[in-house]
CSV table of C-alpha atoms in Angstrom, one decimal:
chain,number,residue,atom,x,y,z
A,5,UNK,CA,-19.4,12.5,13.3
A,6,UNK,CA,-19.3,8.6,14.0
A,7,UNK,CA,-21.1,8.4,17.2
A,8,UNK,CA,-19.3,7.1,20.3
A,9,UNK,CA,-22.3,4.7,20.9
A,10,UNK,CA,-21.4,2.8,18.2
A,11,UNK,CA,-18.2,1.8,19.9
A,12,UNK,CA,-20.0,-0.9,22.2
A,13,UNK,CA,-21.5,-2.5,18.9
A,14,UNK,CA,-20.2,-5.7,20.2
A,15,UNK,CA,-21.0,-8.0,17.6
A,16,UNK,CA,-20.6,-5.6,14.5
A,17,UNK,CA,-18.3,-7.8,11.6
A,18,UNK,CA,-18.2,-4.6,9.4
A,19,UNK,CA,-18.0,-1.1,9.5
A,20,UNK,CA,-18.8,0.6,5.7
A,21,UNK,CA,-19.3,4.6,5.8
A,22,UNK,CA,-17.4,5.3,2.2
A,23,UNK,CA,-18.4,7.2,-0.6
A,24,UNK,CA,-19.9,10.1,2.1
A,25,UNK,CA,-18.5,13.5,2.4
A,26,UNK,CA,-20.4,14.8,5.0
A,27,UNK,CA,-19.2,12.6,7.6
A,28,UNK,CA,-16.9,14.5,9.1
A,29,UNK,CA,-14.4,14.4,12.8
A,30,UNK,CA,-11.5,11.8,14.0
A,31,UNK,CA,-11.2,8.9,14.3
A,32,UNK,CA,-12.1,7.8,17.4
A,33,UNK,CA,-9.6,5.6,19.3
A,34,UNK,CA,-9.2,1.7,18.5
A,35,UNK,CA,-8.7,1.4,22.5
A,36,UNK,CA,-12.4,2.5,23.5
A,37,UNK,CA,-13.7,0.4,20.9
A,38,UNK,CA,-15.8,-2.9,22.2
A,39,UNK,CA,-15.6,-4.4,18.3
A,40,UNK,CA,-13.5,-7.7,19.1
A,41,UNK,CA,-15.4,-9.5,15.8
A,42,UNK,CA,-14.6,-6.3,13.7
A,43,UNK,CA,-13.4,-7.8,10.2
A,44,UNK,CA,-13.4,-4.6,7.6
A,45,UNK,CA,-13.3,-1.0,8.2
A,46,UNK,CA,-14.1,1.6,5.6
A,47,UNK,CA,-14.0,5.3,5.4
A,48,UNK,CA,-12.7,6.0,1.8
A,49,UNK,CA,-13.9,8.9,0.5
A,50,UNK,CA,-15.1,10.7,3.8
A,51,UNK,CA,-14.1,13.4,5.6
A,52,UNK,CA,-13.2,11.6,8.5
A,53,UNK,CA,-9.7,13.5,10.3
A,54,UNK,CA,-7.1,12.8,11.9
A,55,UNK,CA,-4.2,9.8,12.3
A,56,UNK,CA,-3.9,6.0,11.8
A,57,UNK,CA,-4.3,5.7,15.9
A,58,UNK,CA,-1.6,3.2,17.5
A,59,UNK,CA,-4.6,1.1,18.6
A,60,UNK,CA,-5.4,0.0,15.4
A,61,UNK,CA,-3.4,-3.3,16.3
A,62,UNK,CA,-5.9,-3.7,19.0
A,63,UNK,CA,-8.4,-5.1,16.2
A,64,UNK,CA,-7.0,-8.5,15.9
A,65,UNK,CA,-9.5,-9.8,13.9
A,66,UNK,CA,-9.6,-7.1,11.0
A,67,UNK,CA,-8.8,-8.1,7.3
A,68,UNK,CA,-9.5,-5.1,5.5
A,69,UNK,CA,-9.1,-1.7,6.0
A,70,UNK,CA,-10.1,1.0,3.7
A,71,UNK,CA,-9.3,4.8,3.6
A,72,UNK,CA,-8.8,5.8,0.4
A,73,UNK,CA,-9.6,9.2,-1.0
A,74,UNK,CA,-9.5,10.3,2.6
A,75,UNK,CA,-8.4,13.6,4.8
A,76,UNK,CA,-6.4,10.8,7.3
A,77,UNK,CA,-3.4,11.8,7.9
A,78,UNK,CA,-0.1,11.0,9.5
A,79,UNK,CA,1.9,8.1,9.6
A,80,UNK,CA,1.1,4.7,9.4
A,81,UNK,CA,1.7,3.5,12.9
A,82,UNK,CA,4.0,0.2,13.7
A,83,UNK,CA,1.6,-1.7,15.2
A,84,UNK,CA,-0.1,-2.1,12.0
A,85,UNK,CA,1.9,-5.2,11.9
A,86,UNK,CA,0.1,-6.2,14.8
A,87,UNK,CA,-2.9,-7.1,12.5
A,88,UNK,CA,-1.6,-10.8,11.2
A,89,UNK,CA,-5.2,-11.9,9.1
A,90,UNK,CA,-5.1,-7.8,7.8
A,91,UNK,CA,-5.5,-9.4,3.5
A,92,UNK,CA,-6.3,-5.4,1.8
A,93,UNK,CA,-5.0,-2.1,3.2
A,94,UNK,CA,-5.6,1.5,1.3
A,95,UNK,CA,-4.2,4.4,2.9
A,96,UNK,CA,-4.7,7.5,0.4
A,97,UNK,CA,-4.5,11.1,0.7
A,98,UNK,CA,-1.9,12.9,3.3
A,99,UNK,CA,-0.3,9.8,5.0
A,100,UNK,CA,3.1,10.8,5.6
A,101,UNK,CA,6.8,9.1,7.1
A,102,UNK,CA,8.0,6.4,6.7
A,103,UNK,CA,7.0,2.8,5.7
A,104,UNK,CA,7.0,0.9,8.8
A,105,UNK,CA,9.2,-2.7,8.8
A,106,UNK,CA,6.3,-4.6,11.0
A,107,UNK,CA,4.6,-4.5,7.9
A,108,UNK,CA,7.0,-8.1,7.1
A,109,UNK,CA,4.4,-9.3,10.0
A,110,UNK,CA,1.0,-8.8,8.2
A,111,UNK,CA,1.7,-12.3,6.9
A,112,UNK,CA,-1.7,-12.7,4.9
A,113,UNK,CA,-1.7,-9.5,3.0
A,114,UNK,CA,-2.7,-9.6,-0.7
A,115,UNK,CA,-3.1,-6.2,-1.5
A,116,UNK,CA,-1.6,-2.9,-0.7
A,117,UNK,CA,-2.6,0.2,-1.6
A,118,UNK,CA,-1.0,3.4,-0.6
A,119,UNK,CA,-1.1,5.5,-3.6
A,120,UNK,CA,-0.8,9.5,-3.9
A,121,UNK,CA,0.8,10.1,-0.9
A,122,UNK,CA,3.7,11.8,0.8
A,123,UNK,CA,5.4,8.3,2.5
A,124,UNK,CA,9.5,9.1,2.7
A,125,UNK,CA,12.0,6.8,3.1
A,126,UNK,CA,13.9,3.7,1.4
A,127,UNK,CA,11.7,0.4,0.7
A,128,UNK,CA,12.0,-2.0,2.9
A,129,UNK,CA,13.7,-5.4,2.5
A,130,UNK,CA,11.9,-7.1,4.9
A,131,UNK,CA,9.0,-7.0,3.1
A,132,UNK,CA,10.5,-9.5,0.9
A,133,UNK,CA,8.3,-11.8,3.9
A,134,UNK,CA,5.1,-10.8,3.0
A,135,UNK,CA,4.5,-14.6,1.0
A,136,UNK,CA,1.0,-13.5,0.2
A,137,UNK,CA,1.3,-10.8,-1.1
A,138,UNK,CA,-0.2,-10.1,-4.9
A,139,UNK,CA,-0.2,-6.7,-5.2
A,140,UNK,CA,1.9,-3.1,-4.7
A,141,UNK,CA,0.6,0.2,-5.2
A,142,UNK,CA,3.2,2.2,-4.1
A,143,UNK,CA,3.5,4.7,-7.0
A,144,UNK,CA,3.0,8.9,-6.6
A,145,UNK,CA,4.7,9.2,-2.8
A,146,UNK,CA,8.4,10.5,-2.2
A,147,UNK,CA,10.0,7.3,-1.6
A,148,UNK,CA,14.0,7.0,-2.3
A,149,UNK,CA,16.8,5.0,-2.7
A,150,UNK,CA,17.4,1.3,-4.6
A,151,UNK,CA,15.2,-1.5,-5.4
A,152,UNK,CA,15.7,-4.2,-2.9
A,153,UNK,CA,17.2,-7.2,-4.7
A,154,UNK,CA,14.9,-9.4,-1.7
A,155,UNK,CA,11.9,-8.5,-3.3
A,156,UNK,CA,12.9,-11.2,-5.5
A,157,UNK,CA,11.2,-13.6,-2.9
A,158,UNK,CA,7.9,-11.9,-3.7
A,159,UNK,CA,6.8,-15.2,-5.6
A,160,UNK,CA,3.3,-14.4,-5.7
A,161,UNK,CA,4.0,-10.9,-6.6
A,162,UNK,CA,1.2,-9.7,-9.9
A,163,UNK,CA,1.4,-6.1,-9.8
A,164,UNK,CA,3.7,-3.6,-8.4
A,165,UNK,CA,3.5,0.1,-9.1
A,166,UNK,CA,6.3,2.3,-8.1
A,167,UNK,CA,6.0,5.3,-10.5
A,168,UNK,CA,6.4,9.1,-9.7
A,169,UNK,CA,8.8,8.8,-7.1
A,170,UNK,CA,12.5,9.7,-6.2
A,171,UNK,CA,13.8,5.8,-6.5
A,172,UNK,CA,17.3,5.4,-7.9
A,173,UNK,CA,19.9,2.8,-8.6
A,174,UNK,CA,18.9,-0.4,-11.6
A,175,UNK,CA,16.4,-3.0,-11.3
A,176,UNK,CA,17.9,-5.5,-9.6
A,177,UNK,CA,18.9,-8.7,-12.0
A,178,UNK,CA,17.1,-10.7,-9.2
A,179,UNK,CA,13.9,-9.7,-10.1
A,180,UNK,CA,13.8,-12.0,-13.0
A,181,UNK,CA,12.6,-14.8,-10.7
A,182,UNK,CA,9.0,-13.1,-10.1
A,183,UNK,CA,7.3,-15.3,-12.6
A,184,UNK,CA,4.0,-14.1,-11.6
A,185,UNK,CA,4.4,-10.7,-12.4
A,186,UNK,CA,2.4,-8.7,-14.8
A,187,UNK,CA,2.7,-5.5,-14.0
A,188,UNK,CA,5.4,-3.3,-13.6
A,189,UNK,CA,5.1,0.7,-13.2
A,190,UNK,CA,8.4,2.7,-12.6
A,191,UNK,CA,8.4,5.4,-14.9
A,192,UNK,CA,9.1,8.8,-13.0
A,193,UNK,CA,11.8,8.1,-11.0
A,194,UNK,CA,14.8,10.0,-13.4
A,195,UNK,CA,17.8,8.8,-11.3
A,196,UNK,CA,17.0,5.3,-11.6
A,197,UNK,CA,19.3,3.9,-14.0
A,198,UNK,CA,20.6,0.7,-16.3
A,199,UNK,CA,18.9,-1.7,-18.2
A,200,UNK,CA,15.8,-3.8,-18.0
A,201,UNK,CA,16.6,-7.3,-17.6
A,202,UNK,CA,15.5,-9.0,-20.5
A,203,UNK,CA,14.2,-12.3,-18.4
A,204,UNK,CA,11.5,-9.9,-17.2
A,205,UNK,CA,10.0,-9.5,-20.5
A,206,UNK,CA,9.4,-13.0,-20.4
A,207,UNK,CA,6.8,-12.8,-18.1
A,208,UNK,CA,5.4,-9.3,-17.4
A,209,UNK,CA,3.0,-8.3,-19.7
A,210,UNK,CA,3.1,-4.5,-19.4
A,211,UNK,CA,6.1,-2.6,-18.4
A,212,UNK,CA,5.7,1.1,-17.8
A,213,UNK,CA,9.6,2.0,-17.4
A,214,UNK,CA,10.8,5.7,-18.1
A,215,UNK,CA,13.6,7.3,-20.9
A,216,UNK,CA,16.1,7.3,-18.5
A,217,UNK,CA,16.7,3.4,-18.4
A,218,UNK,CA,17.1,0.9,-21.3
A,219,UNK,CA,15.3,-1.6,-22.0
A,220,UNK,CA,15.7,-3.4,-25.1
A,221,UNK,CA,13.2,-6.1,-24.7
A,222,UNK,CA,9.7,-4.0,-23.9
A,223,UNK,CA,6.9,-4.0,-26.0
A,224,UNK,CA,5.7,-0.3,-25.3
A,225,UNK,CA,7.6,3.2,-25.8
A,226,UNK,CA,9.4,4.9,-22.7
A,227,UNK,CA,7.2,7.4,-21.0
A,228,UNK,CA,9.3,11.0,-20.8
A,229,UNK,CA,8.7,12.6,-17.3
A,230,UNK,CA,5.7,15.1,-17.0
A,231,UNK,CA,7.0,18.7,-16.0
């Protein structure tokens, strides 16, 4: 388990304990930490248990946040938008409800990562807001509904993955004004519907779309869902 000594590690920057299994226990509450330099926290690929705890948003100065691979579960608390310099967050493994809208508030996040997990829910507009923002890994969770037509503000937008979930409805025409993007993953997602836009083909280089839309402009074969 991670020592509660550690807590008063006052001038600690960085906190790295991935890529160990036998570090097991909970995470132990942001509010009896005395970390106020704390920049990066990692525990992918531990063993570490329990939630996201509401006092994350207590750690001010944090930029990156890493728990992939992990045994965390729960959902991803609100005050996560609290944590306005937070650039890279990966969540992975059993985090659960919904995506929270504070999110919007993280204004210099790059890169989100919350692949293979069990997050419900629509997408959120608001995170049309996030100006930064580069890239979306979003694929493998149970998200539903549309596509929101204000991602189309995403200008910095490179990669978003939304594959293998229960999304539904078209792309949205609007999307044809994210000139940066490269990548775009939404195969899986059989009650999606329509056609491509052809001005995305323009500009992403890979598009990873499924047999139940049309798309008469991609490079690449449809995939056909897995059983």
């Amino acid at each position: 388990e991670i020592p509660v000594s550690f807590t008063n590690l006052s001038n600690l920057k960085s906190f790295h304990i991935e890529n160990n299994r036998e570090i097991t226990g909970p995470i132990l509450d942001m509010a009896t930490w005395s970390w106020p330099r704390i920049t990066l926290l990692s525990f992918s690929n531990t063993a570490i248990t329990g939630t996201v705890p509401t006092t994350i948003g207590l750690l001010t100065d944090l930029a990156f946040l890493y728990a992939g691979d992990s045994t965390i579960r729960g959902s991803i608390p609100s005050e996560m938008g609290l944590l306005t310099k937070l650039s890279r967050l990966r969540l992975s493994g059993s985090i659960e409800g919904t995506l929270p809208s504070t999110i919007q508030n993280c204004a210099s996040l790059v890169d989100v990562d919350l692949l293979f997990n069990d997050i419900i829910g629509t997408l959120p507009p608001d995170l049309s807001r996030l100006a930064a923002i580069e890239y979306i890994f979003l694929g493998r969770n149970k998200l539903m509904g549309t596509l929101p037509p204000e991602w189309k503000d995403l200008d910095n937008l490179v990669l978003l993955s939304l594959q293998r979930n229960n999304l539904s409805g078209s792309i949205p025409e609007s999307w044809s004004s994210l000139t940066k993007l490269k990548v775009l993953s939404i195969h899986e997602n059989p009650a999606m519907t329509g056609t491509i836009p052809s001005a995305l083909c323009s500009s992403v280089d890979t598009i990873q779309w499924g047999c139940n839309l049309v798309c008469d402009c991609c490079a690449s074969d449809c995939i056909q869902p897995k059983d």
